[in-house]
């Protein structure tokens, strides 16, 4: 994403440091598996933690942050994807006390926006402090459940480490109507919201998907301000425009239905 032809000296330093970090690896043993993940350097300022919910604009959030942080003073790390590529699904892994402490230490640094979560982790801990900047994007639970139903039944890819769950779930949903699925999901969705109460003890910016979906420019500007991401107006405008997906008609097989 070549958005800006030139960068400041500080931004260039950040890019070089991120590149150097990607060349070295950090080993963390989780659930009997040794994960080789890129070493992280971070910076003196900016960064924090970005969270979402299933089918509540989390892909929009993560994609926008990744593009804004490219060639910026703040690095972007999709934590769940990074560990998944190293062979571990954090959401279901079993953590020893040592592994839990290692992951916490690995993520305890400034100058990086850590993201990728669609539910607050309860099997391991994050280094959240009163001064930590966090962002949470939520959505009307009824719309979340509807979107999740169509995604699992029709459009979500079934390859990769999550295929063992997704393939049988897709087969099961061919026999389940949306009303029955909604009743199944009511308690889990409520729990996802409740688990995020931990963020109330941080510097939280809470936003509703319904409020940002038609105002991507404000959404992008707030992300930059909150996480201390240095981006010129032209870059913010391009990121907002490129992430403004509005399907002309319904397509149950598309990610944005």
C-alpha positions as CSV (number, residue, x, y, z in Angstrom):
1,X,0.0,0.0,0.0
2,X,2.1,2.9,-1.3
3,X,0.2,5.8,0.1
4,X,2.8,8.4,0.8
5,X,5.9,8.9,-1.4
6,X,8.1,10.2,1.5
7,X,8.3,9.7,5.2
8,X,9.7,11.6,8.1
9,X,13.0,10.6,9.7
10,X,11.1,9.2,12.7
11,X,8.9,7.2,10.5
12,X,11.8,5.9,8.5
13,X,13.5,4.8,11.8
14,X,10.4,3.0,12.8
15,X,10.3,1.1,9.5
16,X,13.9,0.1,9.8
17,X,13.5,-1.1,13.4
18,X,10.5,-3.1,12.4
19,X,12.4,-4.7,9.6
20,X,15.3,-5.6,11.9
21,X,12.9,-7.1,14.4
22,X,11.3,-9.3,11.7
23,X,14.8,-10.8,11.0
24,X,15.1,-12.1,14.6
25,X,12.8,-14.6,16.3
26,X,11.4,-15.1,19.8
27,X,10.6,-18.6,21.1
28,X,7.6,-19.1,23.3
29,X,6.4,-22.6,24.4
30,X,2.6,-22.8,24.5
31,X,0.6,-26.0,25.0
32,X,3.6,-28.2,24.3
33,X,4.4,-26.4,21.0
34,X,7.4,-24.1,20.5
35,X,6.2,-20.9,18.8
36,X,8.8,-19.0,16.7
37,X,7.4,-15.5,16.4
38,X,9.1,-12.3,15.3
39,X,10.9,-10.4,17.9
40,X,9.3,-7.0,18.7
41,X,11.1,-3.7,19.3
42,X,8.4,-1.1,19.6
43,X,8.9,2.6,20.2
44,X,8.9,5.3,22.8
45,X,5.4,6.5,22.1
46,X,2.0,5.5,20.8
47,X,0.4,2.1,20.3
48,X,-2.0,0.1,22.5
49,X,-4.5,-2.7,22.1
50,X,-7.4,-2.9,19.6
51,X,-10.3,-5.3,20.2
52,X,-13.5,-6.3,18.3
53,X,-16.2,-8.9,18.3
54,X,-17.2,-11.6,15.9
55,X,-19.1,-10.0,12.9
56,X,-18.9,-6.5,14.4
57,X,-16.5,-4.8,12.0
58,X,-13.3,-6.4,13.4
59,X,-11.9,-7.1,9.9
60,X,-12.5,-3.4,9.0
61,X,-10.7,-2.3,12.2
62,X,-7.7,-4.6,11.7
63,X,-7.3,-3.8,8.0
64,X,-7.5,0.0,8.6
65,X,-5.0,-0.2,11.5
66,X,-2.6,-2.3,9.4
67,X,-2.7,0.2,6.5
68,X,-2.4,3.2,8.8
69,X,0.6,1.8,10.6
70,X,2.5,0.9,7.4
71,X,5.5,3.2,7.0
72,X,4.5,4.9,10.2
73,X,6.0,5.6,13.6
74,X,3.8,2.9,15.1
75,X,4.0,-0.8,14.2
76,X,0.9,-3.0,13.7
77,X,0.8,-6.6,15.0
78,X,-2.1,-9.0,14.5
79,X,-1.3,-11.2,17.6
80,X,-3.7,-14.1,16.9
81,X,-2.6,-14.4,13.2
82,X,1.1,-14.2,14.2
83,X,0.8,-17.1,16.6
84,X,-1.5,-19.0,14.3
85,X,1.1,-18.8,11.6
86,X,3.6,-20.2,14.2
87,X,1.2,-23.2,14.7
88,X,-0.8,-22.2,17.8
89,X,-4.4,-21.0,18.1
90,X,-4.2,-18.8,21.2
91,X,-8.0,-18.8,21.7
92,X,-8.0,-22.5,22.5
93,X,-4.5,-23.1,23.8
94,X,-3.8,-24.3,27.3
95,X,-1.3,-22.0,29.1
96,X,1.2,-22.9,31.9
97,X,2.1,-20.1,34.3
98,X,5.4,-19.7,32.5
99,X,3.7,-19.5,29.0
100,X,1.2,-16.9,30.3
101,X,4.0,-14.8,31.7
102,X,6.0,-15.1,28.5
103,X,3.1,-13.9,26.3
104,X,2.4,-11.0,28.7
105,X,6.1,-9.9,28.6
106,X,6.1,-10.3,24.8
107,X,3.2,-7.9,24.4
108,X,4.3,-5.4,27.1
109,X,5.8,-2.6,25.0
110,X,4.8,0.8,23.5
111,X,5.0,1.9,19.9
112,X,3.0,-1.1,18.7
113,X,-0.8,-1.5,18.1
114,X,-1.6,-5.1,19.0
115,X,-4.8,-6.3,17.4
116,X,-6.7,-9.3,16.1
117,X,-8.9,-10.2,19.1
118,X,-12.6,-10.9,18.5
119,X,-13.1,-11.9,22.1
120,X,-11.3,-10.9,25.3
121,X,-8.8,-13.7,26.2
122,X,-9.5,-15.5,29.4
123,X,-6.9,-18.3,29.1
124,X,-4.0,-15.9,29.2
125,X,-3.4,-12.3,30.4
126,X,-2.6,-9.1,28.6
127,X,-0.3,-6.4,29.9
128,X,-3.1,-3.8,30.4
129,X,-2.3,-0.9,32.7
130,X,-4.4,2.1,33.7
131,X,-2.5,4.2,31.1
132,X,-2.8,1.6,28.3
133,X,-4.7,2.9,25.3
134,X,-7.4,0.4,24.2
135,X,-10.0,0.5,21.5
136,X,-13.2,-1.6,21.4
137,X,-15.6,-1.8,18.4
138,X,-19.0,-3.2,19.2
139,X,-22.2,-3.8,17.3
140,X,-25.9,-4.6,17.9
141,X,-25.8,-8.3,19.0
142,X,-28.8,-9.1,16.8
143,X,-26.9,-8.0,13.7
144,X,-23.8,-9.8,14.9
145,X,-25.7,-13.1,15.2
146,X,-27.3,-12.7,11.8
147,X,-24.0,-11.9,10.1
148,X,-22.3,-14.9,11.9
149,X,-25.0,-17.3,10.8
150,X,-24.6,-16.3,7.1
151,X,-20.8,-16.4,7.4
152,X,-20.5,-19.8,9.0
153,X,-23.2,-21.3,6.7
154,X,-22.0,-19.8,3.4
155,X,-18.9,-17.6,3.1
156,X,-16.2,-18.2,5.8
157,X,-13.2,-20.1,4.4
158,X,-12.9,-23.6,5.9
159,X,-9.2,-24.1,5.3
160,X,-6.4,-23.7,7.8
161,X,-6.1,-24.6,11.5
162,X,-9.7,-23.7,12.2
163,X,-11.0,-26.1,9.5
164,X,-11.6,-28.8,12.1
165,X,-14.3,-26.6,13.6
166,X,-15.6,-24.8,10.6
167,X,-16.3,-27.8,8.3
168,X,-18.6,-29.7,10.6
169,X,-20.2,-26.4,11.8
170,X,-21.1,-25.5,8.2
171,X,-22.6,-28.9,7.7
172,X,-24.6,-28.6,10.9
173,X,-26.0,-25.2,9.9
174,X,-27.4,-26.5,6.7
175,X,-30.1,-28.1,9.0
176,X,-30.5,-25.1,11.4
177,X,-32.6,-22.1,10.8
178,X,-31.5,-18.6,11.8
179,X,-34.0,-18.3,14.7
180,X,-32.6,-21.5,16.3
181,X,-29.1,-20.3,15.8
182,X,-29.9,-17.0,17.4
183,X,-31.2,-18.7,20.5
184,X,-28.0,-20.8,20.7
185,X,-25.8,-17.7,20.4
186,X,-27.5,-15.4,22.9
187,X,-25.6,-16.5,25.9
188,X,-22.1,-16.7,24.3
189,X,-22.6,-13.2,22.7
190,X,-23.6,-11.8,26.1
191,X,-20.5,-13.4,27.6
192,X,-18.2,-11.8,25.0
193,X,-19.5,-8.4,25.9
194,X,-19.2,-9.0,29.6
195,X,-15.6,-10.2,29.3
196,X,-14.6,-6.8,27.9
197,X,-15.4,-5.1,31.2
198,X,-11.7,-5.4,32.0
199,X,-11.0,-2.6,29.5
200,X,-12.9,-0.1,31.7
201,X,-9.7,0.1,33.8
202,X,-7.7,1.3,30.8
203,X,-7.7,4.4,28.5
204,X,-10.6,3.0,26.5
205,X,-12.1,4.4,23.3
206,X,-15.5,2.6,22.8
207,X,-17.2,2.9,19.4
208,X,-20.3,1.3,17.8
209,X,-20.1,-0.2,14.3
210,X,-23.3,1.5,13.4
211,X,-21.8,4.9,14.1
212,X,-18.6,4.5,12.0
213,X,-19.8,2.3,9.1
214,X,-20.9,5.4,7.1
215,X,-18.2,7.8,8.4
216,X,-14.9,6.1,7.7
217,X,-13.0,9.4,7.6
218,X,-13.9,10.0,11.3
219,X,-13.2,6.4,12.2
220,X,-9.7,6.5,10.6
221,X,-8.9,9.9,12.2
222,X,-9.8,8.7,15.7
223,X,-7.6,5.6,15.3
224,X,-4.7,7.8,14.5
225,X,-5.3,10.2,17.3
226,X,-6.0,7.5,19.9
227,X,-3.0,5.3,19.1
228,X,-0.6,8.2,18.2
229,X,-0.2,7.1,14.6
230,X,1.5,9.8,12.5
231,X,-0.3,9.9,9.2
232,X,-0.8,12.8,6.7
233,X,-4.3,13.7,5.7
234,X,-3.9,12.2,2.2
235,X,-3.0,8.8,3.7
236,X,-6.0,8.9,6.0
237,X,-8.3,9.8,3.2
238,X,-7.0,6.9,1.0
239,X,-7.3,4.3,3.9
240,X,-10.9,5.5,4.6
241,X,-11.9,5.3,1.0
242,X,-10.3,1.9,0.4
243,X,-12.2,0.4,3.4
244,X,-15.6,1.9,2.5
245,X,-17.2,-1.3,1.3
246,X,-20.9,-1.0,0.4
247,X,-22.3,-3.9,-1.6
248,X,-24.8,-3.0,-4.3
249,X,-27.0,-6.0,-3.5
250,X,-27.0,-8.9,-1.0
251,X,-24.7,-11.8,-1.6
252,X,-24.7,-14.5,1.0
253,X,-21.4,-15.9,-0.2
254,X,-19.5,-12.5,0.2
255,X,-17.7,-11.5,3.3
256,X,-19.5,-8.1,3.3
257,X,-23.0,-9.5,2.6
